[in-house]
Amino acid sequence: MDSLSVKTGKRQELRDVTSEIQQYISAKGFTSGVLTVYCPHTTAGITINEGADPSVARDILVSLERLIPLRGDYRHMEGNSDAHIKTSLVGPSVQVIVEEGRLMLGTWQKIFFAEFDGPRTRKVWLKWVSS
Ligand code: ZN
């Protein structure tokens, strides 16, 4: 297993990490298999969605904020319950098929690190299984 470091710059953001992950695959010389991209944090996750129009990432964050506001009927002492709940909705990981050394993503798809309680330096774990 390897890990990537991701520095986020805001409390909440969807950061496109596709090129970093593609660079990792190329540097390792991986050709055919599946890469698991896993976020080992309770207030950040990983998702795949449209990267061509940045408004999509913005709309996802704004909609999550409307559904799960910062302040609400929460009991968690840290005051970041919204971040925990958003993380559960987004999920901790994605699996991506790799063929001929390239991430097999749809035309408009990008891999996003979903930060919900930043800014922080975060980890992403990467596990390769070849086929
Ligand atoms: Zn917490």
PDB file of C-alpha atoms and ligand atoms in Angstrom:
ATOM      1  CA  MET A   1       0.000   0.000   0.000  1.00  0.00           C
ATOM      2  CA  ASP A   2       1.113   3.543  -0.743  1.00  0.00           C
ATOM      3  CA  SER A   3      -0.235   6.894   0.336  1.00  0.00           C
ATOM      4  CA  LEU A   4      -0.634  10.352  -1.110  1.00  0.00           C
ATOM      5  CA  SER A   5      -0.664  13.553   0.880  1.00  0.00           C
ATOM      6  CA  VAL A   6      -3.451  16.005   0.048  1.00  0.00           C
ATOM      7  CA  LYS A   7      -3.373  19.563   1.355  1.00  0.00           C
ATOM      8  CA  THR A   8      -6.808  21.168   1.378  1.00  0.00           C
ATOM      9  CA  GLY A   9      -7.291  24.917   1.453  1.00  0.00           C
ATOM     10  CA  LYS A  10     -10.845  25.423   2.695  1.00  0.00           C
ATOM     11  CA  ARG A  11     -13.206  23.964   5.296  1.00  0.00           C
ATOM     12  CA  GLN A  12     -15.128  22.258   2.514  1.00  0.00           C
ATOM     13  CA  GLU A  13     -13.941  21.565  -0.966  1.00  0.00           C
ATOM     14  CA  LEU A  14     -13.916  18.952  -3.699  1.00  0.00           C
ATOM     15  CA  ARG A  15     -10.297  18.760  -4.850  1.00  0.00           C
ATOM     16  CA  ASP A  16      -9.586  17.069  -8.160  1.00  0.00           C
ATOM     17  CA  VAL A  17      -6.813  14.522  -7.496  1.00  0.00           C
ATOM     18  CA  THR A  18      -7.084  12.675 -10.826  1.00  0.00           C
ATOM     19  CA  SER A  19      -3.769  13.838 -12.264  1.00  0.00           C
ATOM     20  CA  GLU A  20      -1.871  13.007  -9.049  1.00  0.00           C
ATOM     21  CA  ILE A  21      -3.347   9.507  -9.098  1.00  0.00           C
ATOM     22  CA  GLN A  22      -2.590   9.061 -12.800  1.00  0.00           C
ATOM     23  CA  GLN A  23       1.002  10.195 -12.126  1.00  0.00           C
ATOM     24  CA  TYR A  24       1.247   7.631  -9.319  1.00  0.00           C
ATOM     25  CA  ILE A  25       0.099   4.843 -11.680  1.00  0.00           C
ATOM     26  CA  SER A  26       2.560   5.931 -14.358  1.00  0.00           C
ATOM     27  CA  ALA A  27       5.463   6.210 -11.888  1.00  0.00           C
ATOM     28  CA  LYS A  28       4.742   2.711 -10.573  1.00  0.00           C
ATOM     29  CA  GLY A  29       4.498   1.290 -14.090  1.00  0.00           C
ATOM     30  CA  PHE A  30       1.079  -0.221 -13.406  1.00  0.00           C
ATOM     31  CA  THR A  31      -0.675  -1.354 -16.584  1.00  0.00           C
ATOM     32  CA  SER A  32      -3.785  -3.489 -16.027  1.00  0.00           C
ATOM     33  CA  GLY A  33      -5.732  -3.834 -12.794  1.00  0.00           C
ATOM     34  CA  VAL A  34      -7.791  -2.018 -10.220  1.00  0.00           C
ATOM     35  CA  LEU A  35      -6.691   0.815  -7.956  1.00  0.00           C
ATOM     36  CA  THR A  36      -8.519   1.429  -4.711  1.00  0.00           C
ATOM     37  CA  VAL A  37      -8.359   5.050  -3.582  1.00  0.00           C
ATOM     38  CA  TYR A  38      -9.214   5.163   0.116  1.00  0.00           C
ATOM     39  CA  CYS A  39      -9.561   8.069   2.529  1.00  0.00           C
ATOM     40  CA  PRO A  40      -8.726   7.090   6.143  1.00  0.00           C
ATOM     41  CA  HIS A  41     -10.467  10.089   7.754  1.00  0.00           C
ATOM     42  CA  THR A  42     -13.880  10.568   9.359  1.00  0.00           C
ATOM     43  CA  THR A  43     -14.488  14.060   7.998  1.00  0.00           C
ATOM     44  CA  ALA A  44     -13.269  13.637   4.413  1.00  0.00           C
ATOM     45  CA  GLY A  45     -14.008  11.162   1.656  1.00  0.00           C
ATOM     46  CA  ILE A  46     -13.500  10.276  -1.994  1.00  0.00           C
ATOM     47  CA  THR A  47     -15.957  10.582  -4.846  1.00  0.00           C
ATOM     48  CA  ILE A  48     -16.077  10.550  -8.642  1.00  0.00           C
ATOM     49  CA  ASN A  49     -18.118  13.107 -10.532  1.00  0.00           C
ATOM     50  CA  GLU A  50     -17.943  15.671 -13.298  1.00  0.00           C
ATOM     51  CA  GLY A  51     -14.732  17.643 -13.512  1.00  0.00           C
ATOM     52  CA  ALA A  52     -15.272  19.488 -16.805  1.00  0.00           C
ATOM     53  CA  ASP A  53     -17.574  22.147 -15.362  1.00  0.00           C
ATOM     54  CA  PRO A  54     -16.381  23.314 -11.912  1.00  0.00           C
ATOM     55  CA  SER A  55     -19.961  24.406 -11.182  1.00  0.00           C
ATOM     56  CA  VAL A  56     -20.864  20.757 -10.579  1.00  0.00           C
ATOM     57  CA  ALA A  57     -18.465  20.466  -7.615  1.00  0.00           C
ATOM     58  CA  ARG A  58     -19.767  23.792  -6.317  1.00  0.00           C
ATOM     59  CA  ASP A  59     -23.380  22.633  -6.662  1.00  0.00           C
ATOM     60  CA  ILE A  60     -22.641  19.381  -4.805  1.00  0.00           C
ATOM     61  CA  LEU A  61     -21.061  21.281  -1.893  1.00  0.00           C
ATOM     62  CA  VAL A  62     -23.859  23.876  -1.749  1.00  0.00           C
ATOM     63  CA  SER A  63     -26.521  21.146  -1.837  1.00  0.00           C
ATOM     64  CA  LEU A  64     -24.807  19.119   0.906  1.00  0.00           C
ATOM     65  CA  GLU A  65     -24.606  22.306   2.980  1.00  0.00           C
ATOM     66  CA  ARG A  66     -28.334  22.910   2.522  1.00  0.00           C
ATOM     67  CA  LEU A  67     -29.140  19.318   3.537  1.00  0.00           C
ATOM     68  CA  ILE A  68     -26.641  19.181   6.418  1.00  0.00           C
ATOM     69  CA  PRO A  69     -25.896  22.669   7.779  1.00  0.00           C
ATOM     70  CA  LEU A  70     -22.936  23.427  10.069  1.00  0.00           C
ATOM     71  CA  ARG A  71     -25.266  24.098  13.014  1.00  0.00           C
ATOM     72  CA  GLY A  72     -28.126  21.762  13.819  1.00  0.00           C
ATOM     73  CA  ASP A  73     -29.473  19.248  16.321  1.00  0.00           C
ATOM     74  CA  TYR A  74     -26.143  17.515  16.832  1.00  0.00           C
ATOM     75  CA  ARG A  75     -24.633  16.063  20.025  1.00  0.00           C
ATOM     76  CA  HIS A  76     -21.052  15.398  18.931  1.00  0.00           C
ATOM     77  CA  MET A  77     -18.780  17.532  21.157  1.00  0.00           C
ATOM     78  CA  GLU A  78     -16.284  18.529  18.453  1.00  0.00           C
ATOM     79  CA  GLY A  79     -18.813  20.721  16.646  1.00  0.00           C
ATOM     80  CA  ASN A  80     -18.114  19.126  13.275  1.00  0.00           C
ATOM     81  CA  SER A  81     -21.064  16.750  12.993  1.00  0.00           C
ATOM     82  CA  ASP A  82     -21.974  18.160   9.596  1.00  0.00           C
ATOM     83  CA  ALA A  83     -18.569  17.037   8.312  1.00  0.00           C
ATOM     84  CA  HIS A  84     -19.020  13.509   9.690  1.00  0.00           C
ATOM     85  CA  ILE A  85     -22.485  13.177   8.115  1.00  0.00           C
ATOM     86  CA  LYS A  86     -21.387  14.527   4.720  1.00  0.00           C
ATOM     87  CA  THR A  87     -18.445  12.108   4.786  1.00  0.00           C
ATOM     88  CA  SER A  88     -20.779   9.170   5.329  1.00  0.00           C
ATOM     89  CA  LEU A  89     -22.896  10.248   2.367  1.00  0.00           C
ATOM     90  CA  VAL A  90     -19.906  10.640   0.049  1.00  0.00           C
ATOM     91  CA  GLY A  91     -18.175   7.468   1.250  1.00  0.00           C
ATOM     92  CA  PRO A  92     -14.516   6.681   1.999  1.00  0.00           C
ATOM     93  CA  SER A  93     -13.292   5.198  -1.268  1.00  0.00           C
ATOM     94  CA  VAL A  94     -13.558   4.510  -4.977  1.00  0.00           C
ATOM     95  CA  GLN A  95     -12.191   1.731  -7.134  1.00  0.00           C
ATOM     96  CA  VAL A  96     -10.965   2.616 -10.598  1.00  0.00           C
ATOM     97  CA  ILE A  97     -10.149   0.250 -13.463  1.00  0.00           C
ATOM     98  CA  VAL A  98      -6.751   0.799 -15.065  1.00  0.00           C
ATOM     99  CA  GLU A  99      -6.024  -0.396 -18.627  1.00  0.00           C
ATOM    100  CA  GLU A 100      -2.816   0.203 -20.580  1.00  0.00           C
ATOM    101  CA  GLY A 101      -1.573   2.366 -17.723  1.00  0.00           C
ATOM    102  CA  ARG A 102      -4.525   4.768 -17.866  1.00  0.00           C
ATOM    103  CA  LEU A 103      -7.339   5.395 -15.391  1.00  0.00           C
ATOM    104  CA  MET A 104     -10.552   4.257 -17.062  1.00  0.00           C
ATOM    105  CA  LEU A 105     -12.817   7.170 -16.273  1.00  0.00           C
ATOM    106  CA  GLY A 106     -15.772   8.422 -18.278  1.00  0.00           C
ATOM    107  CA  THR A 107     -15.240  11.448 -20.496  1.00  0.00           C
ATOM    108  CA  TRP A 108     -16.371  13.938 -17.853  1.00  0.00           C
ATOM    109  CA  GLN A 109     -15.345  12.039 -14.732  1.00  0.00           C
ATOM    110  CA  LYS A 110     -12.672  13.088 -12.254  1.00  0.00           C
ATOM    111  CA  ILE A 111     -11.654  11.686  -8.886  1.00  0.00           C
ATOM    112  CA  PHE A 112     -12.279  14.171  -6.093  1.00  0.00           C
ATOM    113  CA  PHE A 113     -10.950  14.350  -2.565  1.00  0.00           C
ATOM    114  CA  ALA A 114     -13.954  15.586  -0.591  1.00  0.00           C
ATOM    115  CA  GLU A 115     -12.849  17.752   2.334  1.00  0.00           C
ATOM    116  CA  PHE A 116     -15.521  18.615   4.891  1.00  0.00           C
ATOM    117  CA  ASP A 117     -13.484  19.870   7.869  1.00  0.00           C
ATOM    118  CA  GLY A 118     -10.377  21.526   6.505  1.00  0.00           C
ATOM    119  CA  PRO A 119      -8.105  23.056   5.777  1.00  0.00           C
ATOM    120  CA  ARG A 120      -5.816  20.188   6.711  1.00  0.00           C
ATOM    121  CA  THR A 121      -3.138  17.913   5.384  1.00  0.00           C
ATOM    122  CA  ARG A 122      -4.838  14.610   4.641  1.00  0.00           C
ATOM    123  CA  LYS A 123      -3.846  11.148   3.553  1.00  0.00           C
ATOM    124  CA  VAL A 124      -5.152   9.015   0.731  1.00  0.00           C
ATOM    125  CA  TRP A 125      -4.274   5.337   0.727  1.00  0.00           C
ATOM    126  CA  LEU A 126      -3.721   3.599  -2.592  1.00  0.00           C
ATOM    127  CA  LYS A 127      -3.882  -0.168  -3.068  1.00  0.00           C
ATOM    128  CA  TRP A 128      -3.134  -1.754  -6.418  1.00  0.00           C
ATOM    129  CA  VAL A 129      -4.397  -5.152  -7.552  1.00  0.00           C
ATOM    130  CA  SER A 130      -3.146  -6.256 -10.977  1.00  0.00           C
ATOM    131  CA  SER A 131      -5.066  -8.459 -13.379  1.00  0.00           C
TER     132      SER A 131
HETATM  133 ZN    ZN B   1     -15.749  15.129  15.059  1.00  0.00          ZN
END
